[in-house]
CSV table of C-alpha atoms and ligand atoms in Angstrom, one decimal:
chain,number,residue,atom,x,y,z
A,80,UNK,CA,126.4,114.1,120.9
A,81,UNK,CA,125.8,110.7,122.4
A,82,UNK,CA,124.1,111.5,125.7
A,83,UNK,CA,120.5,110.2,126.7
A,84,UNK,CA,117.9,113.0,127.6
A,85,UNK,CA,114.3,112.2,128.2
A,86,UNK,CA,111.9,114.8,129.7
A,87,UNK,CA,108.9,114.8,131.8
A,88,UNK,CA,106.1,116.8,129.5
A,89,UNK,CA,102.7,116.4,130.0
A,90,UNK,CA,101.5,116.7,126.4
A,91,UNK,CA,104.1,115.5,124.2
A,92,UNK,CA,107.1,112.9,124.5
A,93,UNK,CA,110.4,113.6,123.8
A,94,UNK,CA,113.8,111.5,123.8
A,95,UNK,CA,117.2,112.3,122.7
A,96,UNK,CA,119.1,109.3,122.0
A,97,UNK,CA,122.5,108.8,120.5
A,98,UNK,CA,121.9,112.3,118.0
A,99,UNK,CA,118.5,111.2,117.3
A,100,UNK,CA,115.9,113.3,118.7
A,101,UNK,CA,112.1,112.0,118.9
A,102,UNK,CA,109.2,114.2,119.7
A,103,UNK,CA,105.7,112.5,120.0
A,104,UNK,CA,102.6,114.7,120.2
A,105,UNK,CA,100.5,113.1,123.0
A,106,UNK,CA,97.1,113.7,123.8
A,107,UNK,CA,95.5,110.4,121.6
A,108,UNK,CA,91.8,110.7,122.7
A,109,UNK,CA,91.9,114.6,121.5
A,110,UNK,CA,94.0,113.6,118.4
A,111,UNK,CA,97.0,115.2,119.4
A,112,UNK,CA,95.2,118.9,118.9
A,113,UNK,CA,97.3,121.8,120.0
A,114,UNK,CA,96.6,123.9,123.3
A,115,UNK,CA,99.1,126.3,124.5
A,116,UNK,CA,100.9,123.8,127.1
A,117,UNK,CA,101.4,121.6,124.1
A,118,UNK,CA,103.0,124.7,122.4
A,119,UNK,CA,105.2,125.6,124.9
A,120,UNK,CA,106.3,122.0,125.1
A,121,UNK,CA,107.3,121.9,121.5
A,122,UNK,CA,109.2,124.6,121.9
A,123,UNK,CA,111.1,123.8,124.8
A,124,UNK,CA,111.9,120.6,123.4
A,125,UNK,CA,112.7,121.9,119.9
A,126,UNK,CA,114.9,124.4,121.7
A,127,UNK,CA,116.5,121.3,123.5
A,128,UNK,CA,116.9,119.4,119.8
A,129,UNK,CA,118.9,122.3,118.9
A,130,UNK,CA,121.2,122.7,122.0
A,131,UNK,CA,122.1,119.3,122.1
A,132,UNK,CA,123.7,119.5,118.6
A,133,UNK,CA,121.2,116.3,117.4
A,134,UNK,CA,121.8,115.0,113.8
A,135,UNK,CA,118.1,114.7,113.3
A,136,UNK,CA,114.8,115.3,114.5
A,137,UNK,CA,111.5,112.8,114.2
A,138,UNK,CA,108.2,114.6,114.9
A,139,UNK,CA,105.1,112.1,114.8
A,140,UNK,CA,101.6,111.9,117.0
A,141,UNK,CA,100.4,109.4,119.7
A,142,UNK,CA,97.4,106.9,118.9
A,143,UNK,CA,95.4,106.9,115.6
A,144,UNK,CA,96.2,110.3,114.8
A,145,UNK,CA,98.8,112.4,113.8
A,146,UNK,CA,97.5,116.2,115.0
A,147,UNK,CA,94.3,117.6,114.8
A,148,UNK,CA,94.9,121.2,114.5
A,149,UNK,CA,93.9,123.7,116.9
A,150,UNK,CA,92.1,122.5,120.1
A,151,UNK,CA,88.5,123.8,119.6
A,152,UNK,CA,87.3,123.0,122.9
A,153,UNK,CA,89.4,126.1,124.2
A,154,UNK,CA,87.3,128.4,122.1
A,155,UNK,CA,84.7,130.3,123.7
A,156,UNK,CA,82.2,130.5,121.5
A,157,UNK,CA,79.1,131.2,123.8
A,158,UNK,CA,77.2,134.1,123.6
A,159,UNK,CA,78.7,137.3,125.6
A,160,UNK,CA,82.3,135.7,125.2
A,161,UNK,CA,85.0,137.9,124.3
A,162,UNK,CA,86.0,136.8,120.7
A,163,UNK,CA,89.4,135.3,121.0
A,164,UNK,CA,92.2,137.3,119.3
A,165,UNK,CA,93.4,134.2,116.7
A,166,UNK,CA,96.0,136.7,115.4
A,167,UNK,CA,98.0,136.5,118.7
A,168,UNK,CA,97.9,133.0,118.8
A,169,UNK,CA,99.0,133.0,115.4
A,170,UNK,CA,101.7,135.2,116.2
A,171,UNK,CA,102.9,134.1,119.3
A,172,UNK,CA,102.1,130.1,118.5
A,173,UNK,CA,101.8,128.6,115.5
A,174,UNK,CA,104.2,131.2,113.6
A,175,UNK,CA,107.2,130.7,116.1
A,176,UNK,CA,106.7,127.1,116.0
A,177,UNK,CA,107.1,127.2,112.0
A,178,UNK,CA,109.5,128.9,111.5
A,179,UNK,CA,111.4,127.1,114.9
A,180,UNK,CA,111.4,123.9,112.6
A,181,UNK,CA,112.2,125.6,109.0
A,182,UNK,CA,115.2,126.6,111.2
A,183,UNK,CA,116.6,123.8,113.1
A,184,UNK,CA,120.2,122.7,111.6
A,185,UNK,CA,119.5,118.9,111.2
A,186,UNK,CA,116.8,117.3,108.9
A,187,UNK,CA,113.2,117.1,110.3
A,188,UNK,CA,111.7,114.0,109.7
A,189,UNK,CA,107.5,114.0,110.3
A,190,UNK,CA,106.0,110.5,110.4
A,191,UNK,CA,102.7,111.3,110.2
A,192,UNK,CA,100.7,108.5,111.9
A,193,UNK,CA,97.4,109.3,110.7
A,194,UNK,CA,94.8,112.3,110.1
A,195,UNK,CA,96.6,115.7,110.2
A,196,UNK,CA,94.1,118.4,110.0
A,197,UNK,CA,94.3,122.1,110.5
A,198,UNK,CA,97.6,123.8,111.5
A,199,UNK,CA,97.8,119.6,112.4
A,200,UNK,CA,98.1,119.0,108.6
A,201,UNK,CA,100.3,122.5,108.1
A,202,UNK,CA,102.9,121.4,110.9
A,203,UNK,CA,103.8,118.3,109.3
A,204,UNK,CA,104.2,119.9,105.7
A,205,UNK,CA,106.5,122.4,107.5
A,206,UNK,CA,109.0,119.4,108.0
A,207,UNK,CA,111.6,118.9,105.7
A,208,UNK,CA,110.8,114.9,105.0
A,209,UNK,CA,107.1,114.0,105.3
A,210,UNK,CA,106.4,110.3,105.4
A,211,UNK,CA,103.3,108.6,105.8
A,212,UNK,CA,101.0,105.9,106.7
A,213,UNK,CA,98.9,104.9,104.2
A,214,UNK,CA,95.4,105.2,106.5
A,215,UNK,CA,96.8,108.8,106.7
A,216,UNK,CA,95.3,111.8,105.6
A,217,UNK,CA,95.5,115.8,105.4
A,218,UNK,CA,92.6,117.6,105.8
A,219,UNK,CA,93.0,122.0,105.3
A,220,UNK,CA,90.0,122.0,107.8
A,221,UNK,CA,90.1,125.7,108.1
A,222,UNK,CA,87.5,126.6,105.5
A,223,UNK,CA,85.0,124.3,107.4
A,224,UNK,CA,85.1,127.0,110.5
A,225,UNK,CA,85.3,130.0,108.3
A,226,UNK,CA,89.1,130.6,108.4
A,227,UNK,CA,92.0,130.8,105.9
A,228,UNK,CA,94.8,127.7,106.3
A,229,UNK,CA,97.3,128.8,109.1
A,230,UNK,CA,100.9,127.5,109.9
A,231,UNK,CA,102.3,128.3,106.5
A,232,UNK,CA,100.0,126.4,104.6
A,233,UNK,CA,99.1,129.1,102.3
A,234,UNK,CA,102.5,129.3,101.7
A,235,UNK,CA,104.0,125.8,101.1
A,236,UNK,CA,101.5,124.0,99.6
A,237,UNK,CA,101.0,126.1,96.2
A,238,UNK,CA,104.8,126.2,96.1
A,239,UNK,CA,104.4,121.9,96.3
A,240,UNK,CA,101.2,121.2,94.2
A,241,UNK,CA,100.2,124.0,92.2
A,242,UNK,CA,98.0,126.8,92.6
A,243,UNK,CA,94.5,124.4,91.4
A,244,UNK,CA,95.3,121.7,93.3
A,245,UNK,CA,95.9,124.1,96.5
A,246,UNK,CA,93.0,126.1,96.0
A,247,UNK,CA,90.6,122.7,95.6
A,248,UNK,CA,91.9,121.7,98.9
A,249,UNK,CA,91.8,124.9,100.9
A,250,UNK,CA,88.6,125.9,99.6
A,251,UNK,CA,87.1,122.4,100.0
A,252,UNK,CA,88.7,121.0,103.2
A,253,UNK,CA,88.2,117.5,101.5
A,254,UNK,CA,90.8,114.4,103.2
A,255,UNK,CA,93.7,114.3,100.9
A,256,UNK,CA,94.7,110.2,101.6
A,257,UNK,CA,98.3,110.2,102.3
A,258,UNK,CA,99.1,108.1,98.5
A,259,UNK,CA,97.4,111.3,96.6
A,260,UNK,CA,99.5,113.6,99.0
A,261,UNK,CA,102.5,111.6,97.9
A,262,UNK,CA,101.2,111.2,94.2
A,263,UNK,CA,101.1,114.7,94.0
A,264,UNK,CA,104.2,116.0,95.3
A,265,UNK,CA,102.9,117.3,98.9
A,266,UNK,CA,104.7,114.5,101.3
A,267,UNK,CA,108.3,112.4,100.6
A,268,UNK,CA,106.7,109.0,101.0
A,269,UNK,CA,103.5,106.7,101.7
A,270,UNK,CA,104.4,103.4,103.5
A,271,UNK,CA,101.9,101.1,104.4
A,272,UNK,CA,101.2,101.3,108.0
A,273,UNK,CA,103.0,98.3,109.7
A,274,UNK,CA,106.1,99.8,107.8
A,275,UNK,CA,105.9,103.6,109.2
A,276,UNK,CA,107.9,103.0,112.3
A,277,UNK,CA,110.4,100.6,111.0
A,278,UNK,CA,111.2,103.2,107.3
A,279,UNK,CA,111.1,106.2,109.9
A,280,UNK,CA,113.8,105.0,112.2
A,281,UNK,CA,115.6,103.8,109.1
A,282,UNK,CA,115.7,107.3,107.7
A,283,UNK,CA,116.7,108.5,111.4
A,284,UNK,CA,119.8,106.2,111.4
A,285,UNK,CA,120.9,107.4,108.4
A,286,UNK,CA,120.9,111.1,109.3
A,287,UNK,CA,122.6,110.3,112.8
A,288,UNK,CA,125.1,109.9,111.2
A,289,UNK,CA,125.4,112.2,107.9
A,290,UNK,CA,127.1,115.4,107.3
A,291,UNK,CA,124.6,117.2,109.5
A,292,UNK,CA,126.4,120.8,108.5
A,293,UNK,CA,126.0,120.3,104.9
A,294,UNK,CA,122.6,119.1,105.0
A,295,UNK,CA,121.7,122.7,107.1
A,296,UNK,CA,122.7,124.3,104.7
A,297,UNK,CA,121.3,122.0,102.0
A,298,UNK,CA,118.0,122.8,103.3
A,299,UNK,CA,118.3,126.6,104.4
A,300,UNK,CA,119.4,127.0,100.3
A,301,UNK,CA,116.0,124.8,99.1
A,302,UNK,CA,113.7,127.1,101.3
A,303,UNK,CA,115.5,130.4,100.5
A,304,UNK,CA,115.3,129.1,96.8
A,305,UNK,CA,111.6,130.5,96.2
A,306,UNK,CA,112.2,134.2,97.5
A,307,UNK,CA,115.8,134.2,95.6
A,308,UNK,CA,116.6,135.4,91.9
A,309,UNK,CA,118.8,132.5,90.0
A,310,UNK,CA,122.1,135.0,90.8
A,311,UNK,CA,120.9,135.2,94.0
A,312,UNK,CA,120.5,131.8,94.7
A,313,UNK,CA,124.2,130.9,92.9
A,314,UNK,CA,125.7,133.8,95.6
A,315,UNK,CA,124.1,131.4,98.4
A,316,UNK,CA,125.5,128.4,97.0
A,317,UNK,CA,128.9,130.1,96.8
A,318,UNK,CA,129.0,131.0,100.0
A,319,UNK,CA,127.9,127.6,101.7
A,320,UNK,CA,130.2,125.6,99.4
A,321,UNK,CA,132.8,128.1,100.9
A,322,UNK,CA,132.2,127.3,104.0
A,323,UNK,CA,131.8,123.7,103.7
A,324,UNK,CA,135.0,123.5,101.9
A,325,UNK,CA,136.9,123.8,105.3
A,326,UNK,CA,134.4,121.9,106.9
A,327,UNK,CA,135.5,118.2,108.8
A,328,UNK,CA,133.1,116.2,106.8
A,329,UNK,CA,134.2,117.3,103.7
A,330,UNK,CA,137.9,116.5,104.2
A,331,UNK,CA,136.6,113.1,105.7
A,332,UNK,CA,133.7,112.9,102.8
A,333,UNK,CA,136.9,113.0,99.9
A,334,UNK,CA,139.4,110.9,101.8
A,335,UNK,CA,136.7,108.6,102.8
A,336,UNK,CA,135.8,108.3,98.8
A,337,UNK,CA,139.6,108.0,98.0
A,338,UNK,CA,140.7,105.1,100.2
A,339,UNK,CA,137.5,103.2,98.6
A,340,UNK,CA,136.1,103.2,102.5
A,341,UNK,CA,133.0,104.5,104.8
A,342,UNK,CA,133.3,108.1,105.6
A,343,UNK,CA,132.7,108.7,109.5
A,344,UNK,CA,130.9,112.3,109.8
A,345,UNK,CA,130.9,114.3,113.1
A,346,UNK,CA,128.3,116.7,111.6
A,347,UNK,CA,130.8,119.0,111.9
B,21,T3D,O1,92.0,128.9,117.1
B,21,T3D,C1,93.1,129.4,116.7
B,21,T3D,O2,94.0,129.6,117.5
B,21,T3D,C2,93.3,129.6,115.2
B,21,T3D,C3,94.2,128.6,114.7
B,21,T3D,C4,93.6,127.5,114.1
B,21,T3D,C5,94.4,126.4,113.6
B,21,T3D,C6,93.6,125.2,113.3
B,21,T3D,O3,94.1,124.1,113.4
B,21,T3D,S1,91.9,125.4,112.8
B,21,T3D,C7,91.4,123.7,112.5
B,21,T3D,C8,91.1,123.0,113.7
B,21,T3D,N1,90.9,121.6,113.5
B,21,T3D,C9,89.8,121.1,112.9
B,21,T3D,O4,88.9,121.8,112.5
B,21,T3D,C10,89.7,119.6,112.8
B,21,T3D,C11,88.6,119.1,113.8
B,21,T3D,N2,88.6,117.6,113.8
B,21,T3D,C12,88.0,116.9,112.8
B,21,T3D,O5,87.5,117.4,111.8
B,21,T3D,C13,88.0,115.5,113.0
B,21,T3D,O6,88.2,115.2,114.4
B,21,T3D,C14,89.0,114.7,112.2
B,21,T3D,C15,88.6,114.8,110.7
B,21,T3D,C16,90.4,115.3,112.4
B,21,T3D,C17,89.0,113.2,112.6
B,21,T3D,O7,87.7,112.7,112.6
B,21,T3D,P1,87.4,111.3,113.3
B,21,T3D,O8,86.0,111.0,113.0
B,21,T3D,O9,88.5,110.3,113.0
B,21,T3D,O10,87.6,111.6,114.9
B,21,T3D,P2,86.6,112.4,115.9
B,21,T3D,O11,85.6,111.5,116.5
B,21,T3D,O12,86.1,113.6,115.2
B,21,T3D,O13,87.7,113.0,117.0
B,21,T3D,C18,88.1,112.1,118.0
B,21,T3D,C19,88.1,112.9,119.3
B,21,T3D,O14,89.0,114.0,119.2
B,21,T3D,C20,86.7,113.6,119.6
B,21,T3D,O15,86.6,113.7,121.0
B,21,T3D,P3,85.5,112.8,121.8
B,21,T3D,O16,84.2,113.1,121.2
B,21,T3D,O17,86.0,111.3,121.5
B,21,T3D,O18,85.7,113.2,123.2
B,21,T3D,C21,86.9,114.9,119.0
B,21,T3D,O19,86.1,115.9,119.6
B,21,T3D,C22,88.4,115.2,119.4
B,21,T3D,N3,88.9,116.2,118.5
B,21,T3D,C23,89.3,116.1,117.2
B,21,T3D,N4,89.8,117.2,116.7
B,21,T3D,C24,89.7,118.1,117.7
B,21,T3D,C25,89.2,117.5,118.8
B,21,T3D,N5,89.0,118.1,120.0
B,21,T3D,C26,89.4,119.4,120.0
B,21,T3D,N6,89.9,120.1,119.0
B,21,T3D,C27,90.1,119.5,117.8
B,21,T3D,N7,90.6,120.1,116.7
């Protein structure tokens, strides 16, 4: 996959380049905050990540932050409105897009840029490799407005940090500085800021070129891992070893070893 793609969307960027695809959430001066366009943006362009067969994916925000969550401005709170059903946005946005990046068959890298708060802070933690700037921060915002953390986060950050240390920030909404996030497990990295760009795209070449195939399944077995018994979990890695087995990149990977050279994956 070595084509050049880049589409015209109003509210994020995106760029497919050489197996590397790039998604930048783009509406700076509302902190990248979601609104449905933006949704269905993400979702054409993750759909577009996956059709094109790209080795990896790099999600990160526009401007000083990273996401802020939901966009609150299209809540009508005045008196007389209708209350807005949050369970079918829920359903129909933020859930789908979850479960669209748990799902994707390359890594996900997300360089978080700066504050990532809300379903902002719960995106990025749905990535498979957070890494970020050190003036970052995540911020479980939800309690502030009376709601429970969306986008998974009940879910995944217990599973990373511990029930106490979940609960303190869910029921506190305090800013988490990206170092602590890292200290305590949450994100892959903190890089100091002038380095984000330069460690991401490292990380990016790396993947463009890995066993892509292996490192799906690598990833589908880690997030299966928390609903599976051990003898489940053994089954799983049975079967994907299997499968691998007769995979290309695993003939290349040992004859690549054996003639003491560099192994050239397809992903395949
Ligand atoms: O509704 C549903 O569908 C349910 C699903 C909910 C999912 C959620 O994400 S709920 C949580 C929503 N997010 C928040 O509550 C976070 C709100 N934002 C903030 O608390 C702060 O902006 C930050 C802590 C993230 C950053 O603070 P700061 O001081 O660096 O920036 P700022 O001045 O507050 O924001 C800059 C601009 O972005 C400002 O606009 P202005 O005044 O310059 O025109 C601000 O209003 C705007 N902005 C920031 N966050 C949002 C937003 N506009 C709309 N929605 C936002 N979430």
């Amino acid at each position: 996959m070595n084509e050049t793609e880049a589409i015209g969307y109003q509210y994020i960027l995106f760029d497919l380049t050489a197996g590397i695809a790039r998604i930048t959430l783009n509406r700076p001066d509302k902190l990248n905050s979601f609104n449905e366009a933006m949704h269905a943006e993400l979702r054409d362009a993750i759909a577009r990540t996956a059709a094109a067969k790209a080795r990896v994916l790099v999600l990160t925000g526009a401007g000083r932050g990273f996401c802020a969550g939901q966009d609150l401005a299209d809540r009508n709170m005045s008196d007389g409105a209708t209350p807005v059903d949050l369970g079918h946005t829920i359903e129909t946005l933020y859930r789908p897009l979850v479960l669209a990046l748990r799902a994707l068959p390359m890594p996900v890298i997300c360089a978080v840029n700066g504050v990532a708060a809300g379903a902002g802070a719960n995106i990025a933690l749905a990535c498979d490799i957070v890494i970020a700037a050190r003036s970052a921060s995540f911020i479980q915002a939800f309690c502030k407005l009376g709601l429970v953390p969306d986008a998974g986060g009940t879910w995944s950050i217990p599973r990373q940090i511990g029930t106490a240390r979940a609960m303190g920030l869910a029921l506190l909404g305090d800013k988490l500085p990206a170092q602590q996030a890292a200290d305590w497990g949450l994100i892959w990295k903190c890089v100091n800021d002038e380095q984000l760009v330069a460690e991401v795209g490292k990380l990016a070449l790396h993947f463009s070129t890995a066993p892509t195939r292996g490192l799906a399944r690598t990833k589908q077995a880690i997030y299966a891992s928390s609903g599976n018994t051990l003898a489940q979990q053994l089954d799983m890695e049975r079967d994907f070893q299997r499968e691998l087995g007769g995979s290309h990149d695993y003939r290349e990977g040992v004859a690549a070893f054996m003639a003491k050279r560099s192994p050239s994956f397809t992903g395949e």
